[in-house]
Amino acid sequence: MAIPYTFVSLLDVLGYKNKINDDRHNGKEDFKQKLESALSVLNGINETEISYQAISDTIIVSTHPSTPFPEFLRTLVRVHRSFLKNGLFIRGGISFAPHFKSGSLTYSHALPIAYEIEQKQAIYPRIVIDKNIIEMMKPGEKLEAATIEINNEELICKENGIYFLNIVGKSSAECHSLAKSIYDSEKSFLEGNEHELAKHRWLQNLIVALSGATLTPYMDGVEIFYP
Amino acid sequence: MTKIVSLYNNKGGVAKTTTLFNMAVYLAQVQEKKVLLVDCDPQCNCTELFFCSADNFDDPDLPLPGTSIYEALQPRFDGDRARVDVKDIYITPSPIYKNLSILRGDINFSRAEQYFSIAISQAVTESIHDKNTYAVMSRMLRDLGALHGFDYILCDVGPSAGSITRMTILSCDGVFIPTAPDRFSYQAIQGMGSIMNEWLTRHELIIATFDPYGIKAPFTTPKFYGAIVNNYKIHRAGKKKGSYLKWEQLIKDGIVNLLLSGSGKKLLPNQQSLLSNPFVASIRDVGAMAPVAQIVGKAIFDIAQPDTVHASSDGDYYRGAVWADWVTRMDEYRSEIGKIAAAME
């Protein structure tokens, strides 16, 4: 039997190793509780349409071949926001290719593509959509009909040739508050850590930009140094 | 329904372009079919032959009319469009033959080698861009056929196993194999079986991936329409010279055994009789008729008596027995081209 082609997203919880180490050194399970709480958003999903697996710092979300693509994007928006609510950043990739899961066996062409997108393109806390899926939205292509919902709900953003999920939508104030809260809680860890700080700055800029400049940056800016 | 046909041999000098042009004129003039020539060879010999009958052809300041094949396909190569809109393609009618048009060649079309090469390599993956590039030639030809109501589209390809030729042949409904009765043609036939098998095997693999992405594969599987033996010479008694017959037999055996027969062979004959005799036409060396036809831009069987002024050394055209011999040779040639046309039905 031919392997079905489905939309698959591979999501990675950022800072996983550090958060596990924090729990180990503090004798707590805070991170575990946050993960459970974040993933609880998927508890009520219709598993005949969308299924998921969470292994370590990786979450795989996949669709049934008949699941509408906009529905998949909406689910991923809810997942991303749920992680933000629990103080966690995720990033990932979305691909469309053969994907098979039966019991504990997963055989997938889609996963390595989504993984590569997550590793090479996502960089920041965002879920990047494979350009081939964007091609499928062109006139006459498979996803042409889905573009009506995608456009109406403004589900996809574009920057520098990268297409990614719009997690802000009409909830810019809520996202602003959540992102600020994460930044404030990690501020001391971020000092001198430009690599991690860039992720916060990118998310801040996204939220401010999509709010139509009604919201202001919450991160410290550049200042003159007076010794 | 348009029939898309090409003549293919990765060996050069087997009269691919000449035979194709003459087939086009025969179908358009004798059978009154609507025919489009498509020059898929960046050498543009077919385009040269098509336009050289025009009065102003030698004026270097005048660009050739109509859209070139590279200009037609460029929106896809650039990724601007999933498919080419054939309403944007201006094909050019023949200066002298009714029912015959051309999508002209372009020296820049050689750049398409890399686009098609990448598509052949990547179209089997999830890359929609490469699937669309892989399909673009076939889609364009079929869309042109439907838009203009062509009965036949005849594609001229270069003597190579490169990706332009490959995509053109895979876009066809049928392919003829022109050969010459010599060692080099036999050598080419020996290699052609594995080339065609490799092309068709990967082709099946690639187009099987189109449906899940909602892409309609615009292909039929090309069939073998027959082989053509060209350029043989005869004894004064009218029989083929023995040396030619020996090579012809070896080539015939090669086509049957290496190209068409055996397990796993992908190129199927259009008719079962081709398995016992693959030759559908046998064209004698046309001597001085070919260069004259090239000067006046006509089919070889359509050379007029005044045109022979280009063959004579005294500035006068051929008359009497010399012209009568030309008429006989032209009739023979037309008859063989007619056999090729019949093999497409």
XYZ file of C-alpha atoms in Angstrom:
572
model
C 0.000 0.000 0.000
C 1.324 3.445 -0.925
C 2.316 5.672 1.970
C -0.126 8.572 2.310
C 1.063 12.124 1.696
C 0.260 14.303 4.681
C 1.135 17.638 6.233
C 3.594 17.142 9.057
C 5.081 19.570 11.533
C 8.141 18.911 13.609
C 8.359 21.255 16.609
C 11.330 21.706 18.880
C 11.139 23.076 22.428
C 13.891 25.676 22.695
C 16.266 25.586 25.665
C 15.229 22.035 26.493
C 18.626 20.955 27.815
C 18.990 23.947 30.146
C 15.472 23.526 31.478
C 16.010 19.817 32.174
C 19.282 20.669 33.942
C 17.469 23.278 36.059
C 14.990 20.616 37.165
C 17.823 18.141 37.880
C 19.808 20.619 39.985
C 16.795 21.925 41.822
C 15.168 18.556 42.386
C 11.977 19.747 40.773
C 9.769 18.848 37.809
C 8.738 22.353 36.813
C 9.650 21.867 33.177
C 7.737 18.580 32.985
C 4.655 20.307 34.321
C 5.014 23.137 31.797
C 5.359 20.651 28.957
C 2.265 18.738 30.092
C 0.320 21.929 30.470
C 1.413 23.216 27.026
C 0.566 19.938 25.302
C -2.804 19.722 27.017
C -4.096 22.022 24.270
C -3.976 18.962 22.012
C -6.022 16.789 24.341
C -9.313 17.716 22.785
C -8.315 17.426 19.135
C -10.082 15.122 16.737
C -7.469 12.374 16.325
C -9.002 11.157 13.101
C -7.891 14.470 11.584
C -4.760 15.449 13.487
C -2.461 13.301 15.595
C 0.659 14.067 17.615
C 3.588 12.459 19.356
C 5.826 14.147 21.927
C 9.280 12.645 22.433
C 11.806 14.478 24.535
C 12.095 18.019 23.127
C 10.346 17.108 19.879
C 6.664 17.224 19.034
C 5.403 15.767 15.779
C 1.983 16.891 14.613
C 0.533 15.323 11.488
C -2.721 15.398 9.563
C -4.968 12.827 7.990
C -4.740 13.163 4.163
C -8.250 14.652 4.077
C -7.687 17.244 6.813
C -8.011 20.798 5.466
C -4.661 22.586 5.532
C -6.023 25.749 7.242
C -7.304 23.548 10.081
C -3.785 22.193 10.541
C -2.370 25.728 10.632
C -4.969 26.812 13.226
C -4.045 23.833 15.399
C -0.371 24.768 15.244
C -1.191 28.375 16.173
C -2.995 27.068 19.286
C -0.024 24.823 20.118
C 2.465 27.665 19.731
C 0.401 30.009 21.928
C -0.067 27.284 24.513
C 3.704 26.937 24.835
C 4.048 30.714 25.163
C 1.441 30.657 27.942
C 3.615 28.123 29.729
C 6.721 30.221 29.322
C 8.268 28.157 26.536
C 9.494 28.959 23.063
C 9.102 26.471 20.262
C 10.188 26.535 16.658
C 9.593 24.146 13.809
C 8.923 23.339 10.197
C 5.913 22.189 8.203
C 6.265 19.885 5.212
C 4.087 17.799 2.892
C 5.372 14.382 1.872
C 4.789 10.657 2.525
C 4.328 9.980 6.245
C 3.424 6.663 7.870
C 2.834 5.893 11.531
C 1.637 2.600 12.943
C 2.097 1.854 16.622
C 5.674 2.634 17.546
C 6.870 2.653 13.918
C 7.137 5.953 12.101
C 8.408 6.029 8.516
C 8.389 9.471 7.002
C 9.806 11.482 4.139
C 8.118 14.532 5.625
C 9.935 14.504 8.967
C 13.502 14.998 7.673
C 12.250 17.883 5.531
C 10.474 19.503 8.475
C 13.552 18.886 10.642
C 15.832 20.571 8.121
C 13.508 23.563 7.943
C 13.454 23.756 11.743
C 17.227 23.580 11.917
C 18.186 25.823 9.012
C 15.343 28.292 8.508
C 13.246 28.686 11.626
C 16.107 29.961 13.873
C 13.641 32.049 15.927
C 10.521 30.944 17.817
C 8.419 30.422 14.718
C 7.017 27.602 12.585
C 8.274 27.845 9.024
C 6.272 26.473 6.108
C 8.108 24.616 3.340
C 8.229 26.656 0.143
C 6.804 23.699 -1.740
C 3.604 24.097 0.251
C 3.553 27.781 -0.703
C 3.938 26.672 -4.357
C 0.896 24.449 -3.854
C -1.194 27.578 -3.154
C -0.642 29.033 -6.638
C -3.570 29.173 -9.075
C -4.501 25.724 -10.328
C -2.551 23.930 -7.624
C -3.767 21.631 -4.853
C -4.135 24.265 -2.124
C -5.652 27.034 -4.244
C -9.057 26.685 -2.550
C -7.467 26.811 0.913
C -6.025 30.258 0.210
C -9.415 31.889 0.863
C -9.336 30.882 4.534
C -5.583 31.455 4.770
C -5.986 34.992 3.433
C -9.116 35.834 5.432
C -7.546 34.688 8.675
C -4.063 35.992 7.769
C -2.551 32.684 8.822
C 0.853 33.080 7.166
C 3.557 35.729 7.423
C 6.449 36.316 5.057
C 9.855 37.805 5.750
C 13.026 37.606 3.694
C 11.642 34.804 1.536
C 10.695 32.690 4.580
C 7.028 31.846 5.126
C 5.905 31.153 8.676
C 2.811 30.777 10.781
C 1.161 33.939 12.074
C 0.812 33.111 15.758
C -0.130 36.684 16.646
C -3.312 37.127 14.622
C -5.817 39.321 16.413
C -4.285 38.521 19.800
C -1.310 40.853 19.637
C -1.908 42.235 23.142
C -2.039 38.731 24.632
C 1.067 37.625 22.705
C 2.855 40.831 23.734
C 2.097 40.136 27.357
C 3.172 36.473 27.146
C 6.403 37.230 25.296
C 7.244 40.054 27.710
C 6.637 37.770 30.645
C 9.050 35.151 29.234
C 11.637 37.844 28.519
C 11.363 39.261 32.025
C 11.740 35.822 33.583
C 14.831 35.008 31.521
C 16.427 38.444 31.584
C 19.288 37.531 33.887
C 20.075 34.384 31.866
C 20.020 36.390 28.645
C 22.647 38.908 29.728
C 25.640 38.495 27.451
C 23.903 35.649 25.596
C 23.297 37.264 22.191
C 22.239 34.027 20.534
C 19.279 33.569 22.871
C 18.510 37.280 23.072
C 18.037 37.382 19.272
C 15.092 34.989 19.595
C 13.351 37.278 22.060
C 14.086 40.350 19.964
C 12.731 38.707 16.824
C 9.487 37.723 18.562
C 9.126 41.188 20.070
C 9.576 42.821 16.659
C 7.061 40.439 15.091
C 4.389 41.179 17.696
C 4.956 44.943 17.540
C 4.900 44.908 13.727
C 1.724 42.832 13.521
C 0.001 44.999 16.137
C 0.167 47.852 13.662
C 2.583 49.656 15.997
C -0.111 49.979 18.673
C 2.197 48.078 21.034
C 5.680 49.116 22.042
C 8.896 47.122 22.465
C 9.390 45.624 25.903
C 13.081 44.769 25.641
C 15.890 47.051 26.703
C 17.334 49.010 23.824
C 20.808 50.304 23.085
C 22.103 53.039 25.378
C 25.249 55.146 25.592
C 27.772 53.762 28.027
C 29.248 56.261 30.481
C 32.123 54.600 32.426
C -6.402 15.293 -30.388
C -2.936 16.503 -31.250
C -0.261 13.896 -31.861
C 3.197 14.908 -30.675
C 6.062 13.208 -32.448
C 9.821 13.463 -32.662
C 12.749 11.823 -34.406
C 15.464 10.751 -32.021
C 18.961 9.418 -32.313
C 21.772 10.588 -30.057
C 24.033 10.185 -33.068
C 24.203 13.173 -35.398
C 24.093 13.209 -39.194
C 21.162 10.839 -39.641
C 18.906 13.485 -41.252
C 16.696 14.137 -38.226
C 15.963 17.761 -39.053
C 15.654 17.243 -42.809
C 13.297 14.296 -42.391
C 11.216 16.098 -39.752
C 10.844 19.220 -41.902
C 9.815 17.120 -44.883
C 7.317 15.197 -42.742
C 5.844 18.522 -41.612
C 5.447 19.801 -45.179
C 4.009 16.457 -46.305
C 1.394 16.428 -43.544
C 0.500 20.092 -44.099
C 0.560 20.128 -47.894
C -0.347 16.617 -49.028
C -2.598 15.541 -46.147
C -3.842 19.087 -45.376
C -3.237 18.584 -41.664
C -2.571 21.471 -39.316
C 1.049 21.109 -38.230
C 3.335 22.848 -35.758
C 7.092 22.433 -35.869
C 8.811 22.993 -32.537
C 12.546 23.582 -32.688
C 13.857 22.108 -29.426
C 17.456 22.055 -30.636
C 19.492 25.118 -29.570
C 21.393 24.743 -32.882
C 18.165 26.063 -34.486
C 18.687 24.225 -37.809
C 14.976 23.581 -38.175
C 14.240 27.280 -37.611
C 16.842 28.180 -40.235
C 15.258 25.816 -42.744
C 11.742 27.064 -41.941
C 12.492 30.755 -42.415
C 15.064 30.671 -45.207
C 12.356 30.780 -47.875
C 11.263 34.218 -46.610
C 12.292 37.139 -48.837
C 13.928 39.139 -46.057
C 15.526 36.218 -44.204
C 19.098 37.333 -44.890
C 18.556 40.824 -43.452
C 20.588 40.726 -40.203
C 18.690 43.735 -38.788
C 15.360 41.931 -38.829
C 14.695 39.725 -35.801
C 12.917 36.455 -36.423
C 9.172 36.730 -35.897
C 7.212 35.053 -33.114
C 8.067 33.724 -29.683
C 11.069 31.438 -29.323
C 10.863 28.213 -27.337
C 13.127 29.672 -24.656
C 11.009 32.815 -24.348
C 7.911 30.616 -24.127
C 9.276 28.498 -21.284
C 11.138 31.218 -19.396
C 8.250 32.147 -17.021
C 8.421 28.593 -15.682
C 12.208 28.490 -15.474
C 12.072 31.761 -13.523
C 9.474 30.216 -11.208
C 6.958 32.982 -11.970
C 4.258 30.607 -13.137
C 3.311 27.030 -12.364
C 2.622 26.510 -16.054
C 3.112 28.437 -19.258
C 0.100 30.360 -20.583
C 0.162 29.411 -24.259
C -2.006 32.397 -25.159
C 1.158 34.444 -24.614
C 3.050 32.413 -27.245
C 3.094 33.741 -30.797
C 3.774 30.974 -33.264
C 4.787 31.884 -36.795
C 3.161 30.643 -39.993
C 5.374 29.314 -42.781
C 6.322 31.888 -45.444
C 5.351 29.410 -48.164
C 3.390 26.456 -46.763
C -0.240 26.652 -45.710
C -1.208 24.823 -42.483
C 2.398 24.841 -41.245
C 3.717 26.960 -38.347
C 6.729 26.975 -36.062
C 7.598 27.651 -32.459
C 11.055 28.775 -33.349
C 14.324 27.714 -31.784
C 16.627 29.868 -29.707
C 20.363 29.583 -29.185
C 19.745 30.594 -25.553
C 17.614 27.491 -25.106
C 20.834 25.662 -24.240
C 20.426 27.307 -20.804
C 17.396 25.080 -20.314
C 19.752 22.110 -19.995
C 20.461 23.022 -16.377
C 16.805 23.751 -15.513
C 15.625 20.438 -16.927
C 18.600 18.608 -15.457
C 17.714 19.814 -11.949
C 14.032 19.003 -12.538
C 14.885 15.448 -13.655
C 16.928 15.014 -10.501
C 14.528 16.700 -8.036
C 10.993 16.227 -9.418
C 10.689 12.896 -7.640
C 10.986 14.709 -4.292
C 8.444 17.057 -2.726
C 9.676 19.983 -4.852
C 6.606 21.412 -6.608
C 8.804 23.815 -8.562
C 10.750 20.935 -10.084
C 7.627 18.877 -10.745
C 6.185 21.826 -12.655
C 9.434 22.305 -14.577
C 9.490 18.591 -15.381
C 5.943 18.857 -16.734
C 6.280 22.192 -18.515
C 7.331 21.000 -21.960
C 4.570 18.427 -22.261
C 1.971 20.811 -20.848
C 3.007 23.566 -23.237
C 2.922 21.324 -26.309
C -0.461 19.840 -25.382
C -1.905 23.262 -24.519
C -0.638 24.674 -27.846
C -2.179 21.742 -29.675
C -5.534 22.271 -27.993
C -5.534 26.059 -28.393
C -4.733 26.079 -32.116
C -6.243 22.730 -33.081
C -3.025 21.233 -34.423
C -3.257 17.702 -35.791
C 0.480 17.171 -35.364
C 3.264 18.761 -33.388
C 6.671 17.690 -34.662
C 9.621 18.357 -32.357
C 13.158 18.675 -33.642
C 15.778 17.636 -31.094
C 19.553 17.742 -31.067
C 21.806 14.709 -31.325
C 22.367 14.189 -27.619
C 21.116 12.365 -24.549
C 20.918 15.679 -22.665
C 18.050 16.903 -20.560
C 16.388 19.129 -23.222
C 16.193 16.201 -25.614
C 15.067 13.913 -22.802
C 12.186 16.168 -21.733
C 11.132 16.632 -25.358
C 11.081 12.912 -26.112
C 9.205 12.170 -22.873
C 6.611 14.773 -23.913
C 5.886 12.944 -27.165
C 3.255 10.376 -28.034
C 5.658 8.633 -30.359
C 9.212 8.652 -31.594
C 10.861 7.569 -34.817
C 14.491 6.533 -34.865
C 16.335 7.716 -37.955
C 19.525 5.849 -38.744
C 22.131 5.554 -41.440
C 23.403 2.178 -42.635
C 26.836 2.447 -41.058
C 28.877 1.326 -38.059
C 28.294 4.519 -36.099
C 24.522 4.202 -36.303
C 24.799 0.605 -35.144
C 26.951 1.807 -32.257
C 24.313 4.401 -31.345
C 21.498 1.837 -31.427
C 23.466 -0.379 -29.042
C 23.458 2.391 -26.450
C 19.959 3.685 -27.062
C 18.190 0.794 -25.338
C 19.685 1.588 -21.950
C 19.172 5.341 -22.432
C 15.464 4.974 -23.234
C 14.977 2.448 -20.435
C 16.596 4.738 -17.908
C 14.530 7.721 -19.088
C 11.232 5.845 -19.030
C 11.899 4.091 -15.713
C 12.626 7.345 -13.914
C 9.756 9.024 -15.777
C 7.298 6.492 -14.312
C 8.756 7.078 -10.862
C 8.492 10.849 -11.135
C 4.974 11.133 -12.531
C 3.693 8.734 -9.843
C 4.496 11.487 -7.333
C 2.370 14.131 -9.088
C -1.108 13.092 -7.958
C -0.645 13.520 -4.160
C 0.337 17.132 -4.823
C -2.740 17.681 -6.962
C -0.644 17.993 -10.130
C -2.112 16.419 -13.231
C 0.666 14.658 -15.146
C 0.341 15.841 -18.748
C 2.100 12.834 -20.216
C 1.387 9.821 -22.325
C 4.074 7.160 -22.552
C 6.001 7.656 -25.801
C 5.878 4.700 -28.161
C 8.221 3.533 -30.857
C 6.692 4.509 -34.198
C 9.420 2.951 -36.326
C 12.946 3.338 -37.620
C 13.999 5.120 -40.783
C 17.076 4.209 -42.746
C 18.643 7.177 -44.491
C 21.372 7.931 -46.994
C 21.821 4.529 -48.533
C 23.309 4.349 -51.998
C 22.286 1.990 -54.782
C 23.959 0.121 -57.638
C 23.185 1.198 -61.144
C 20.805 -1.767 -61.279
C 18.697 -0.046 -58.624
C 19.530 -2.364 -55.758
C 20.963 -1.290 -52.432
C 24.678 -1.878 -52.167
C 25.511 -4.985 -50.127
C 27.572 -3.171 -47.517
C 24.556 -0.983 -46.667
C 22.314 -4.036 -46.440
C 24.696 -5.639 -43.928
C 24.658 -2.607 -41.623
C 20.909 -2.259 -42.099
C 20.414 -5.835 -40.908
C 22.649 -5.294 -37.860
C 20.761 -2.099 -36.977
C 17.437 -3.867 -37.433
C 18.558 -6.665 -35.088
C 19.864 -4.087 -32.641
C 16.566 -2.187 -32.544
C 14.527 -5.351 -32.097
C 16.777 -7.042 -29.553
C 18.308 -4.162 -27.619
C 15.601 -1.504 -27.756
C 12.254 -3.236 -27.974
C 12.534 -6.825 -26.744
C 13.436 -8.495 -23.497
C 12.221 -8.184 -19.952
C 11.989 -4.727 -18.468
C 12.077 -2.916 -21.798
C 10.041 0.238 -21.460
C 9.857 1.509 -25.034
C 6.911 -0.264 -26.589
C 6.224 -0.513 -30.328
C 3.175 1.306 -31.647
C 2.399 -1.788 -33.724
C 3.423 -5.405 -33.111
C 4.723 -5.691 -36.696
C 7.562 -3.341 -35.740
C 9.017 -6.147 -33.634
C 9.758 -8.161 -36.771
C 10.533 -5.231 -39.069
C 11.189 -1.930 -37.309
C 11.898 -0.008 -40.522
C 8.939 2.007 -41.776
C 10.826 3.911 -44.462
C 14.031 3.589 -46.428
C 15.340 6.841 -47.857
C 17.946 6.836 -50.562
C 20.792 9.345 -50.556
C 19.231 12.513 -51.983
C 22.476 13.847 -53.433
C 22.299 17.432 -54.676
C 18.596 17.763 -53.891
C 19.258 18.414 -50.183
C 21.417 21.537 -50.630
C 18.988 22.948 -53.199
C 16.063 22.356 -50.823
C 18.038 24.132 -48.106
C 18.673 27.129 -50.375
C 15.010 27.592 -51.292
C 13.592 26.482 -47.917
C 11.362 23.829 -49.424
C 10.699 20.173 -48.832
C 12.988 17.936 -50.901
C 9.991 16.502 -52.742
C 8.725 20.009 -53.494
C 11.715 21.398 -55.424
C 10.509 23.177 -58.548
C 12.382 22.995 -61.854
C 13.537 26.653 -61.661
C 15.024 25.899 -58.227
C 17.599 23.602 -59.847
C 19.417 26.689 -61.057
C 21.099 26.465 -57.648
C 22.442 23.004 -58.519
C 23.759 23.704 -61.980
C 27.165 25.160 -62.732
C 26.105 27.015 -65.883
C 23.419 29.237 -64.322
C 20.573 27.450 -66.075
C 18.074 25.080 -64.530
C 17.896 21.358 -65.225
C 15.894 20.088 -68.130
C 15.250 16.839 -69.970
C 16.637 13.598 -68.582
C 18.467 15.299 -65.717
C 15.277 16.988 -64.463
C 13.298 13.780 -65.103
C 15.706 11.912 -62.802
C 15.158 14.580 -60.134
C 11.383 14.173 -60.476
C 11.731 10.411 -60.043
C 13.953 10.847 -56.999
C 11.548 13.411 -55.493
C 8.608 11.029 -56.042
C 10.571 8.264 -54.323
C 11.369 10.589 -51.450
C 7.748 11.766 -51.113
C 6.615 8.159 -51.104
C 8.956 7.290 -48.212
C 7.883 10.366 -46.240
C 4.301 9.226 -46.862
C 5.162 5.878 -45.272
C 6.461 7.673 -42.189
C 3.248 9.720 -42.024
C 1.201 6.518 -42.319
C 3.102 4.980 -39.391
C 1.796 7.762 -37.143
C -1.841 6.957 -37.763
